[in-house]
Amino acid sequence: MSRVTDIRYVGYGVADLAAERAFYRDDWKLVDAGEKDGMFHFAAEGHGEGYVVRLREDSANRVDVIAFAADTRADVDALHGKVVAAGCRVVFEPKSLTTLGGGYGFRFFSPDGLPFEVSSDVEVRTPRQLDRWEGIPQNISHIVLHSPDHRAMVAFFVDVLGFRVSDWLGDFMCFLRCNTAHHRLAILPGPPCLNHVAYDMLTVDDMMTGIRRLKLAGTDIRWGPGRHTAGNNTFSYFTTPNGFAVEYTSELEHVDFETHVDQIHQPGPTTMDQWGTGVGGPQTMPHPKPDPCLFVAAEA
Ligand SMILES: [Fe+2]
């Protein structure tokens, strides 16, 4: 069955473009991957994806696109058919993409109005083998969204895009996989918006190195460092200059895509953070509010 197989990138419109660009390049340690049509692209050095973040200036801080990968053009076409059958509003039909790196894909709004792309055949880059202690992001690890009807949104990603449920935290947070990573997506109740984007670090030492670098650059940790139970990954949360939450994580569990059986983790302090030694908590993260541009396409 055709399905999404990974995350490609997240595009943002931000009010202070200069500050966001400087943050991702100088502090977060992504690398410049080129500019096209006023869009600035950043790659993760440890991964072959052409870019993982795209920024452009906008009067609102908004999500422009969350881009997923499919394996083939036939998969893109099949997923487009499923999205249409599910009643989603399509931004553009499958076509040759004019975005940096090209490829073939389509865009649509989720039932909540967040913008997504599914694409294949995009240009790849040559990754660099990262060394322990460099503290540089390898790739996007996962994305977390809020939804006013989080159970319906879980069903959407499973039934339409082919994700599988990996675990639940109580009855409110669902972790979903689209490859062997325990989760590439998680969904929480709340207004329709992005909660955070996480980046894999090579080891926990790399996550700690990244935390130190950000602290020295004036971006202190909002929550962590700690280790979640679902996925067993370490975590550390920050906010970008324009207020988007981002995470350094490491050691995310890998599972068998076909056979992994989900379980329900009971919420509690040591479920959210097995170490229990970090600062903050979910309450110290940005308060979720609806994305300001639901059902408004950033580009045709
Ligand atoms: Fe996370």
Tab-separated table of N, CA and C in Angstrom, residues 125-262:
chain	number	residue	atom	x	y	z
A	125	ARG	N	21.361	15.341	-1.135
A	125	ARG	CA	22.691	15.881	-0.911
A	125	ARG	C	23.567	14.776	-0.325
A	126	THR	N	24.881	14.982	-0.355
A	126	THR	CA	25.788	13.998	0.217
A	126	THR	C	25.964	14.287	1.703
A	127	PRO	N	25.518	13.384	2.569
A	127	PRO	CA	25.647	13.648	4.001
A	127	PRO	C	27.096	13.483	4.473
A	128	ARG	N	27.361	14.064	5.619
A	128	ARG	CA	28.681	13.938	6.233
A	128	ARG	C	28.547	13.054	7.476
A	129	GLN	N	29.519	12.168	7.672
A	129	GLN	CA	29.522	11.343	8.885
A	129	GLN	C	29.849	12.240	10.078
A	130	LEU	N	28.932	12.376	10.983
A	130	LEU	CA	29.160	13.220	12.151
A	130	LEU	C	29.979	12.462	13.192
A	131	ASP	N	30.756	13.194	13.969
A	131	ASP	CA	31.540	12.601	15.050
A	131	ASP	C	30.879	12.893	16.394
A	132	ARG	N	31.004	11.941	17.310
A	132	ARG	CA	30.487	12.133	18.658
A	132	ARG	C	31.071	13.411	19.271
A	133	TRP	N	30.268	14.136	19.973
A	133	TRP	CA	30.576	15.396	20.667
A	133	TRP	C	30.504	16.620	19.756
A	134	GLU	N	30.273	16.430	18.449
A	134	GLU	CA	30.116	17.613	17.598
A	134	GLU	C	28.859	18.395	17.965
A	135	GLY	N	27.825	17.676	18.369
A	135	GLY	CA	26.602	18.345	18.792
A	135	GLY	C	25.826	18.990	17.666
A	136	ILE	N	25.829	18.355	16.495
A	136	ILE	CA	25.190	18.900	15.294
A	136	ILE	C	23.999	18.015	14.921
A	137	PRO	N	22.840	18.616	14.569
A	137	PRO	CA	21.679	17.788	14.216
A	137	PRO	C	21.953	16.890	13.004
A	138	GLN	N	21.499	15.627	13.122
A	138	GLN	CA	21.661	14.673	12.014
A	138	GLN	C	20.561	14.799	10.985
A	139	ASN	N	19.326	14.938	11.460
A	139	ASN	CA	18.158	14.976	10.572
A	139	ASN	C	16.935	15.328	11.411
A	140	ILE	N	15.799	15.524	10.760
A	140	ILE	CA	14.568	15.694	11.525
A	140	ILE	C	14.186	14.341	12.115
A	141	SER	N	13.894	14.358	13.393
A	141	SER	CA	13.482	13.137	14.088
A	141	SER	C	11.974	12.962	14.050
A	142	HIS	N	11.262	14.009	14.497
A	142	HIS	CA	9.801	13.903	14.544
A	142	HIS	C	9.158	15.265	14.653
A	143	ILE	N	7.865	15.260	14.375
A	143	ILE	CA	7.045	16.474	14.422
A	143	ILE	C	5.854	16.174	15.323
A	144	VAL	N	5.497	17.146	16.153
A	144	VAL	CA	4.324	16.985	17.011
A	144	VAL	C	3.314	18.080	16.680
A	145	LEU	N	2.064	17.661	16.514
A	145	LEU	CA	0.963	18.565	16.160
A	145	LEU	C	-0.093	18.543	17.251
A	146	HIS	N	-0.848	19.642	17.325
A	146	HIS	CA	-2.071	19.657	18.127
A	146	HIS	C	-3.263	19.532	17.182
A	147	SER	N	-4.343	18.974	17.698
A	147	SER	CA	-5.585	18.912	16.929
A	147	SER	C	-6.783	19.000	17.874
A	148	PRO	N	-7.811	19.763	17.472
A	148	PRO	CA	-9.024	19.829	18.306
A	148	PRO	C	-9.711	18.474	18.441
A	149	ASP	N	-9.502	17.592	17.467
A	149	ASP	CA	-10.062	16.234	17.542
A	149	ASP	C	-8.899	15.277	17.276
A	150	HIS	N	-8.097	15.065	18.327
A	150	HIS	CA	-6.822	14.359	18.102
A	150	HIS	C	-7.043	12.914	17.678
A	151	ARG	N	-8.139	12.307	18.124
A	151	ARG	CA	-8.397	10.916	17.722
A	151	ARG	C	-8.733	10.831	16.226
A	152	ALA	N	-9.508	11.806	15.750
A	152	ALA	CA	-9.836	11.833	14.313
A	152	ALA	C	-8.571	12.087	13.489
A	153	MET	N	-7.676	12.920	14.028
A	153	MET	CA	-6.447	13.211	13.287
A	153	MET	C	-5.533	11.986	13.241
A	154	VAL	N	-5.487	11.225	14.326
A	154	VAL	CA	-4.731	9.960	14.307
A	154	VAL	C	-5.296	9.050	13.223
A	155	ALA	N	-6.611	8.924	13.172
A	155	ALA	CA	-7.250	8.065	12.158
A	155	ALA	C	-6.912	8.563	10.755
A	156	PHE	N	-6.866	9.889	10.580
A	156	PHE	CA	-6.529	10.446	9.268
A	156	PHE	C	-5.124	10.019	8.840
A	157	PHE	N	-4.149	10.198	9.722
A	157	PHE	CA	-2.775	9.861	9.336
A	157	PHE	C	-2.596	8.353	9.120
A	158	VAL	N	-3.357	7.538	9.846
A	158	VAL	CA	-3.268	6.084	9.686
A	158	VAL	C	-3.980	5.651	8.402
A	159	ASP	N	-5.227	6.064	8.260
A	159	ASP	CA	-6.062	5.546	7.169
A	159	ASP	C	-5.695	6.149	5.811
A	160	VAL	N	-5.287	7.417	5.812
A	160	VAL	CA	-5.073	8.110	4.535
A	160	VAL	C	-3.596	8.089	4.128
A	161	LEU	N	-2.691	8.364	5.084
A	161	LEU	CA	-1.275	8.492	4.728
A	161	LEU	C	-0.443	7.264	5.105
A	162	GLY	N	-1.034	6.292	5.790
A	162	GLY	CA	-0.358	5.014	6.018
A	162	GLY	C	0.529	4.937	7.237
A	163	PHE	N	0.388	5.898	8.154
A	163	PHE	CA	1.142	5.804	9.405
A	163	PHE	C	0.599	4.650	10.253
A	164	ARG	N	1.397	4.194	11.220
A	164	ARG	CA	0.954	3.186	12.187
A	164	ARG	C	1.092	3.761	13.597
A	165	VAL	N	0.193	3.374	14.469
A	165	VAL	CA	0.267	3.813	15.866
A	165	VAL	C	1.347	3.009	16.582
A	166	SER	N	2.311	3.724	17.199
A	166	SER	CA	3.381	3.041	17.930
A	166	SER	C	3.108	2.960	19.423
A	167	ASP	N	2.526	3.980	20.003
A	167	ASP	CA	2.220	4.017	21.442
A	167	ASP	C	1.255	5.154	21.703
A	168	TRP	N	0.578	5.068	22.847
A	168	TRP	CA	-0.216	6.182	23.371
A	168	TRP	C	0.348	6.580	24.735
A	169	LEU	N	0.254	7.852	25.031
A	169	LEU	CA	0.491	8.335	26.391
A	169	LEU	C	-0.900	8.641	26.941
A	170	GLY	N	-1.366	7.811	27.885
A	170	GLY	CA	-2.752	7.924	28.339
A	170	GLY	C	-3.674	7.849	27.134
A	171	ASP	N	-4.681	8.730	27.110
A	171	ASP	CA	-5.572	8.769	25.948
A	171	ASP	C	-5.426	10.075	25.179
A	172	PHE	N	-4.325	10.817	25.468
A	172	PHE	CA	-4.242	12.162	24.879
A	172	PHE	C	-3.074	12.355	23.933
A	173	MET	N	-2.038	11.534	23.981
A	173	MET	CA	-0.920	11.750	23.052
A	173	MET	C	-0.632	10.457	22.308
A	174	CYS	N	-0.680	10.536	20.984
A	174	CYS	CA	-0.468	9.355	20.152
A	174	CYS	C	0.813	9.502	19.352
A	175	PHE	N	1.638	8.463	19.353
A	175	PHE	CA	2.915	8.433	18.633
A	175	PHE	C	2.750	7.542	17.410
A	176	LEU	N	3.149	8.072	16.251
A	176	LEU	CA	2.908	7.381	14.978
A	176	LEU	C	4.210	7.215	14.214
A	177	ARG	N	4.346	6.061	13.547
A	177	ARG	CA	5.558	5.802	12.762
A	177	ARG	C	5.221	5.705	11.285
A	178	CYS	N	6.238	6.015	10.447
A	178	CYS	CA	6.081	5.812	8.998
A	178	CYS	C	7.304	5.084	8.450
A	179	ASN	N	8.181	4.652	9.361
A	179	ASN	CA	9.343	3.811	9.021
A	179	ASN	C	9.759	3.139	10.324
A	180	THR	N	11.028	2.773	10.483
A	180	THR	CA	11.389	2.023	11.693
A	180	THR	C	11.577	2.917	12.922
A	181	ALA	N	11.647	4.217	12.748
A	181	ALA	CA	11.720	5.103	13.917
A	181	ALA	C	10.422	4.982	14.713
A	182	HIS	N	10.534	4.868	16.016
A	182	HIS	CA	9.337	4.678	16.849
A	182	HIS	C	8.259	5.701	16.544
A	183	HIS	N	8.670	6.968	16.379
A	183	HIS	CA	7.696	7.955	15.915
A	183	HIS	C	8.361	9.023	15.064
A	184	ARG	N	7.675	9.358	14.002
A	184	ARG	CA	8.027	10.524	13.188
A	184	ARG	C	6.979	11.620	13.393
A	185	LEU	N	5.868	11.239	14.026
A	185	LEU	CA	4.753	12.157	14.212
A	185	LEU	C	4.096	11.814	15.540
A	186	ALA	N	3.655	12.848	16.246
A	186	ALA	CA	2.830	12.631	17.437
A	186	ALA	C	1.746	13.698	17.442
A	187	ILE	N	0.614	13.351	18.037
A	187	ILE	CA	-0.544	14.251	18.013
A	187	ILE	C	-1.097	14.398	19.417
A	188	LEU	N	-1.335	15.661	19.763
A	188	LEU	CA	-1.859	16.049	21.064
A	188	LEU	C	-3.172	16.795	20.872
A	189	PRO	N	-4.054	16.792	21.865
A	189	PRO	CA	-5.221	17.667	21.782
A	189	PRO	C	-4.787	19.136	21.797
A	190	GLY	N	-5.676	19.992	21.322
A	190	GLY	CA	-5.381	21.425	21.364
A	190	GLY	C	-5.766	22.102	20.067
A	191	PRO	N	-5.541	23.406	19.971
A	191	PRO	CA	-5.884	24.136	18.756
A	191	PRO	C	-4.991	23.685	17.604
A	192	PRO	N	-5.484	23.754	16.357
A	192	PRO	CA	-4.692	23.248	15.234
A	192	PRO	C	-3.407	24.046	15.048
A	193	CYS	N	-2.296	23.409	15.330
A	193	CYS	CA	-0.996	24.087	15.201
A	193	CYS	C	0.117	23.063	15.342
A	194	LEU	N	1.302	23.540	15.012
A	194	LEU	CA	2.525	22.759	15.239
A	194	LEU	C	2.927	22.915	16.695
A	195	ASN	N	3.257	21.808	17.373
A	195	ASN	CA	3.791	21.896	18.737
A	195	ASN	C	5.302	22.052	18.693
A	196	HIS	N	6.001	21.105	18.070
A	196	HIS	CA	7.457	21.264	17.925
A	196	HIS	C	7.995	20.355	16.833
A	197	VAL	N	9.220	20.671	16.421
A	197	VAL	CA	9.975	19.841	15.477
A	197	VAL	C	11.250	19.402	16.193
A	198	ALA	N	11.512	18.096	16.170
A	198	ALA	CA	12.685	17.546	16.864
A	198	ALA	C	13.742	17.101	15.867
A	199	TYR	N	14.989	17.214	16.299
A	199	TYR	CA	16.141	16.850	15.480
A	199	TYR	C	16.957	15.787	16.207
A	200	ASP	N	17.282	14.712	15.483
A	200	ASP	CA	18.106	13.648	16.047
A	200	ASP	C	19.544	14.113	16.209
A	201	MET	N	20.109	13.816	17.364
A	201	MET	CA	21.531	14.027	17.604
A	201	MET	C	22.191	12.649	17.663
A	202	LEU	N	23.473	12.598	17.313
A	202	LEU	CA	24.173	11.310	17.172
A	202	LEU	C	24.129	10.500	18.472
A	203	THR	N	24.397	11.153	19.593
A	203	THR	CA	24.407	10.496	20.905
A	203	THR	C	23.866	11.482	21.929
A	204	VAL	N	23.652	10.992	23.148
A	204	VAL	CA	23.202	11.893	24.212
A	204	VAL	C	24.285	12.948	24.499
A	205	ASP	N	25.562	12.600	24.300
A	205	ASP	CA	26.634	13.594	24.475
A	205	ASP	C	26.492	14.729	23.459
A	206	ASP	N	26.051	14.387	22.269
A	206	ASP	CA	25.835	15.431	21.258
A	206	ASP	C	24.663	16.324	21.639
A	207	MET	N	23.621	15.725	22.228
A	207	MET	CA	22.503	16.558	22.675
A	207	MET	C	22.992	17.529	23.758
A	208	MET	N	23.785	17.030	24.697
A	208	MET	CA	24.272	17.896	25.779
A	208	MET	C	25.218	18.966	25.236
A	209	THR	N	26.024	18.605	24.252
A	209	THR	CA	26.909	19.596	23.615
A	209	THR	C	26.089	20.694	22.956
A	210	GLY	N	24.988	20.280	22.302
A	210	GLY	CA	24.112	21.261	21.673
A	210	GLY	C	23.456	22.173	22.702
A	211	ILE	N	23.035	21.591	23.828
A	211	ILE	CA	22.425	22.397	24.900
A	211	ILE	C	23.412	23.460	25.383
A	212	ARG	N	24.663	23.051	25.571
A	212	ARG	CA	25.685	24.004	26.037
A	212	ARG	C	25.890	25.114	25.017
A	213	ARG	N	26.006	24.746	23.741
A	213	ARG	CA	26.236	25.761	22.706
A	213	ARG	C	25.091	26.777	22.676
A	214	LEU	N	23.854	26.274	22.749
A	214	LEU	CA	22.709	27.183	22.715
A	214	LEU	C	22.692	28.086	23.940
A	215	LYS	N	23.017	27.528	25.092
A	215	LYS	CA	23.034	28.334	26.334
A	215	LYS	C	24.051	29.467	26.223
A	216	LEU	N	25.223	29.138	25.695
A	216	LEU	CA	26.265	30.167	25.540
A	216	LEU	C	25.849	31.234	24.537
A	217	ALA	N	25.005	30.838	23.572
A	217	ALA	CA	24.534	31.788	22.555
A	217	ALA	C	23.295	32.547	23.007
A	218	GLY	N	22.810	32.263	24.224
A	218	GLY	CA	21.687	33.024	24.762
A	218	GLY	C	20.332	32.375	24.602
A	219	THR	N	20.290	31.117	24.157
A	219	THR	CA	19.023	30.385	24.041
A	219	THR	C	19.007	29.297	25.107
A	220	ASP	N	18.358	29.588	26.228
A	220	ASP	CA	18.382	28.627	27.330
A	220	ASP	C	17.302	27.564	27.129
A	221	ILE	N	17.500	26.434	27.766
A	221	ILE	CA	16.587	25.306	27.625
A	221	ILE	C	15.239	25.645	28.267
A	222	ARG	N	14.165	25.230	27.606
A	222	ARG	CA	12.821	25.459	28.145
A	222	ARG	C	12.359	24.270	28.988
A	223	TRP	N	12.715	23.070	28.527
A	223	TRP	CA	12.301	21.851	29.230
A	223	TRP	C	13.348	20.764	28.962
A	224	GLY	N	13.879	20.201	30.051
A	224	GLY	CA	14.854	19.128	29.927
A	224	GLY	C	16.166	19.469	30.617
A	225	PRO	N	17.236	18.753	30.380
A	225	PRO	CA	17.254	17.522	29.582
A	225	PRO	C	16.584	16.373	30.320
A	226	GLY	N	15.977	15.494	29.558
A	226	GLY	CA	15.299	14.345	30.135
A	226	GLY	C	15.192	13.222	29.128
A	227	ARG	N	14.478	12.169	29.534
A	227	ARG	CA	14.259	11.024	28.632
A	227	ARG	C	12.796	10.609	28.722
A	228	HIS	N	12.098	10.705	27.573
A	228	HIS	CA	10.703	10.260	27.532
A	228	HIS	C	10.622	8.738	27.654
A	229	THR	N	9.421	8.230	27.927
A	229	THR	CA	9.199	6.779	27.975
A	229	THR	C	8.801	6.246	26.595
A	230	ALA	N	7.807	6.866	25.969
A	230	ALA	CA	7.385	6.417	24.641
A	230	ALA	C	8.475	6.763	23.628
A	231	GLY	N	9.112	5.739	23.078
A	231	GLY	CA	10.218	5.958	22.154
A	231	GLY	C	11.572	5.976	22.841
A	232	ASN	N	11.555	6.116	24.179
A	232	ASN	CA	12.779	6.066	24.999
A	232	ASN	C	13.822	7.093	24.582
A	233	ASN	N	13.395	8.167	23.933
A	233	ASN	CA	14.362	9.164	23.446
A	233	ASN	C	14.637	10.228	24.503
A	234	THR	N	15.864	10.742	24.467
A	234	THR	CA	16.209	11.882	25.315
A	234	THR	C	15.604	13.138	24.695
A	235	PHE	N	15.459	14.193	25.511
A	235	PHE	CA	14.835	15.405	24.962
A	235	PHE	C	15.409	16.663	25.599
A	236	SER	N	15.315	17.741	24.840
A	236	SER	CA	15.656	19.087	25.326
A	236	SER	C	14.954	20.058	24.384
A	237	TYR	N	14.142	20.929	24.967
A	237	TYR	CA	13.283	21.812	24.164
A	237	TYR	C	13.727	23.269	24.277
A	238	PHE	N	13.623	23.966	23.157
A	238	PHE	CA	14.010	25.379	23.046
A	238	PHE	C	12.964	26.087	22.196
A	239	THR	N	13.053	27.413	22.145
A	239	THR	CA	12.232	28.148	21.183
A	239	THR	C	13.137	29.002	20.301
A	240	THR	N	12.729	29.122	19.054
A	240	THR	CA	13.475	29.929	18.083
A	240	THR	C	13.155	31.408	18.328
A	241	PRO	N	13.897	32.339	17.704
A	241	PRO	CA	13.625	33.775	17.912
A	241	PRO	C	12.191	34.176	17.586
A	242	ASN	N	11.532	33.465	16.645
A	242	ASN	CA	10.147	33.793	16.296
A	242	ASN	C	9.124	32.950	17.063
A	243	GLY	N	9.604	32.191	18.042
A	243	GLY	CA	8.679	31.537	18.963
A	243	GLY	C	8.251	30.128	18.623
A	244	PHE	N	8.907	29.480	17.654
A	244	PHE	CA	8.592	28.087	17.343
A	244	PHE	C	9.404	27.157	18.248
A	245	ALA	N	8.761	26.109	18.740
A	245	ALA	CA	9.457	25.157	19.614
A	245	ALA	C	10.250	24.156	18.776
A	246	VAL	N	11.477	23.903	19.210
A	246	VAL	CA	12.357	22.937	18.557
A	246	VAL	C	13.021	22.084	19.632
A	247	GLU	N	13.454	20.909	19.232
A	247	GLU	CA	13.980	19.939	20.189
A	247	GLU	C	15.244	19.292	19.639
A	248	TYR	N	16.218	19.098	20.514
A	248	TYR	CA	17.296	18.152	20.261
A	248	TYR	C	16.923	16.869	20.981
A	249	THR	N	17.004	15.741	20.274
A	249	THR	CA	16.698	14.447	20.868
A	249	THR	C	17.781	13.459	20.473
A	250	SER	N	17.839	12.321	21.143
A	250	SER	CA	18.785	11.269	20.745
A	250	SER	C	18.244	9.923	21.189
A	251	GLU	N	18.786	8.890	20.578
A	251	GLU	CA	18.529	7.498	20.978
A	251	GLU	C	17.062	7.099	20.845
A	252	LEU	N	16.348	7.722	19.887
A	252	LEU	CA	14.964	7.306	19.648
A	252	LEU	C	14.936	5.825	19.265
A	253	GLU	N	14.053	5.094	19.909
A	253	GLU	CA	13.934	3.654	19.678
A	253	GLU	C	13.551	3.361	18.221
A	254	HIS	N	14.099	2.292	17.672
A	254	HIS	CA	13.654	1.794	16.376
A	254	HIS	C	12.876	0.505	16.581
A	255	VAL	N	11.835	0.337	15.773
A	255	VAL	CA	10.940	-0.800	15.923
A	255	VAL	C	10.726	-1.438	14.550
A	256	ASP	N	10.143	-2.618	14.555
A	256	ASP	CA	9.767	-3.256	13.288
A	256	ASP	C	8.504	-2.562	12.779
A	257	PHE	N	8.600	-1.981	11.595
A	257	PHE	CA	7.452	-1.201	11.097
A	257	PHE	C	6.187	-2.046	11.040
A	258	GLU	N	6.313	-3.294	10.583
A	258	GLU	CA	5.125	-4.112	10.356
A	258	GLU	C	4.568	-4.721	11.636
A	259	THR	N	5.433	-5.080	12.558
A	259	THR	CA	4.965	-5.932	13.653
A	259	THR	C	4.915	-5.248	15.016
A	260	HIS	N	5.468	-4.056	15.148
A	260	HIS	CA	5.462	-3.405	16.467
A	260	HIS	C	4.029	-3.257	16.988
A	261	VAL	N	3.830	-3.612	18.250
A	261	VAL	CA	2.505	-3.513	18.874
A	261	VAL	C	2.505	-2.336	19.840
A	262	ASP	N	1.517	-1.464	19.681
A	262	ASP	CA	1.465	-0.281	20.538
A	262	ASP	C	1.023	-0.637	21.951
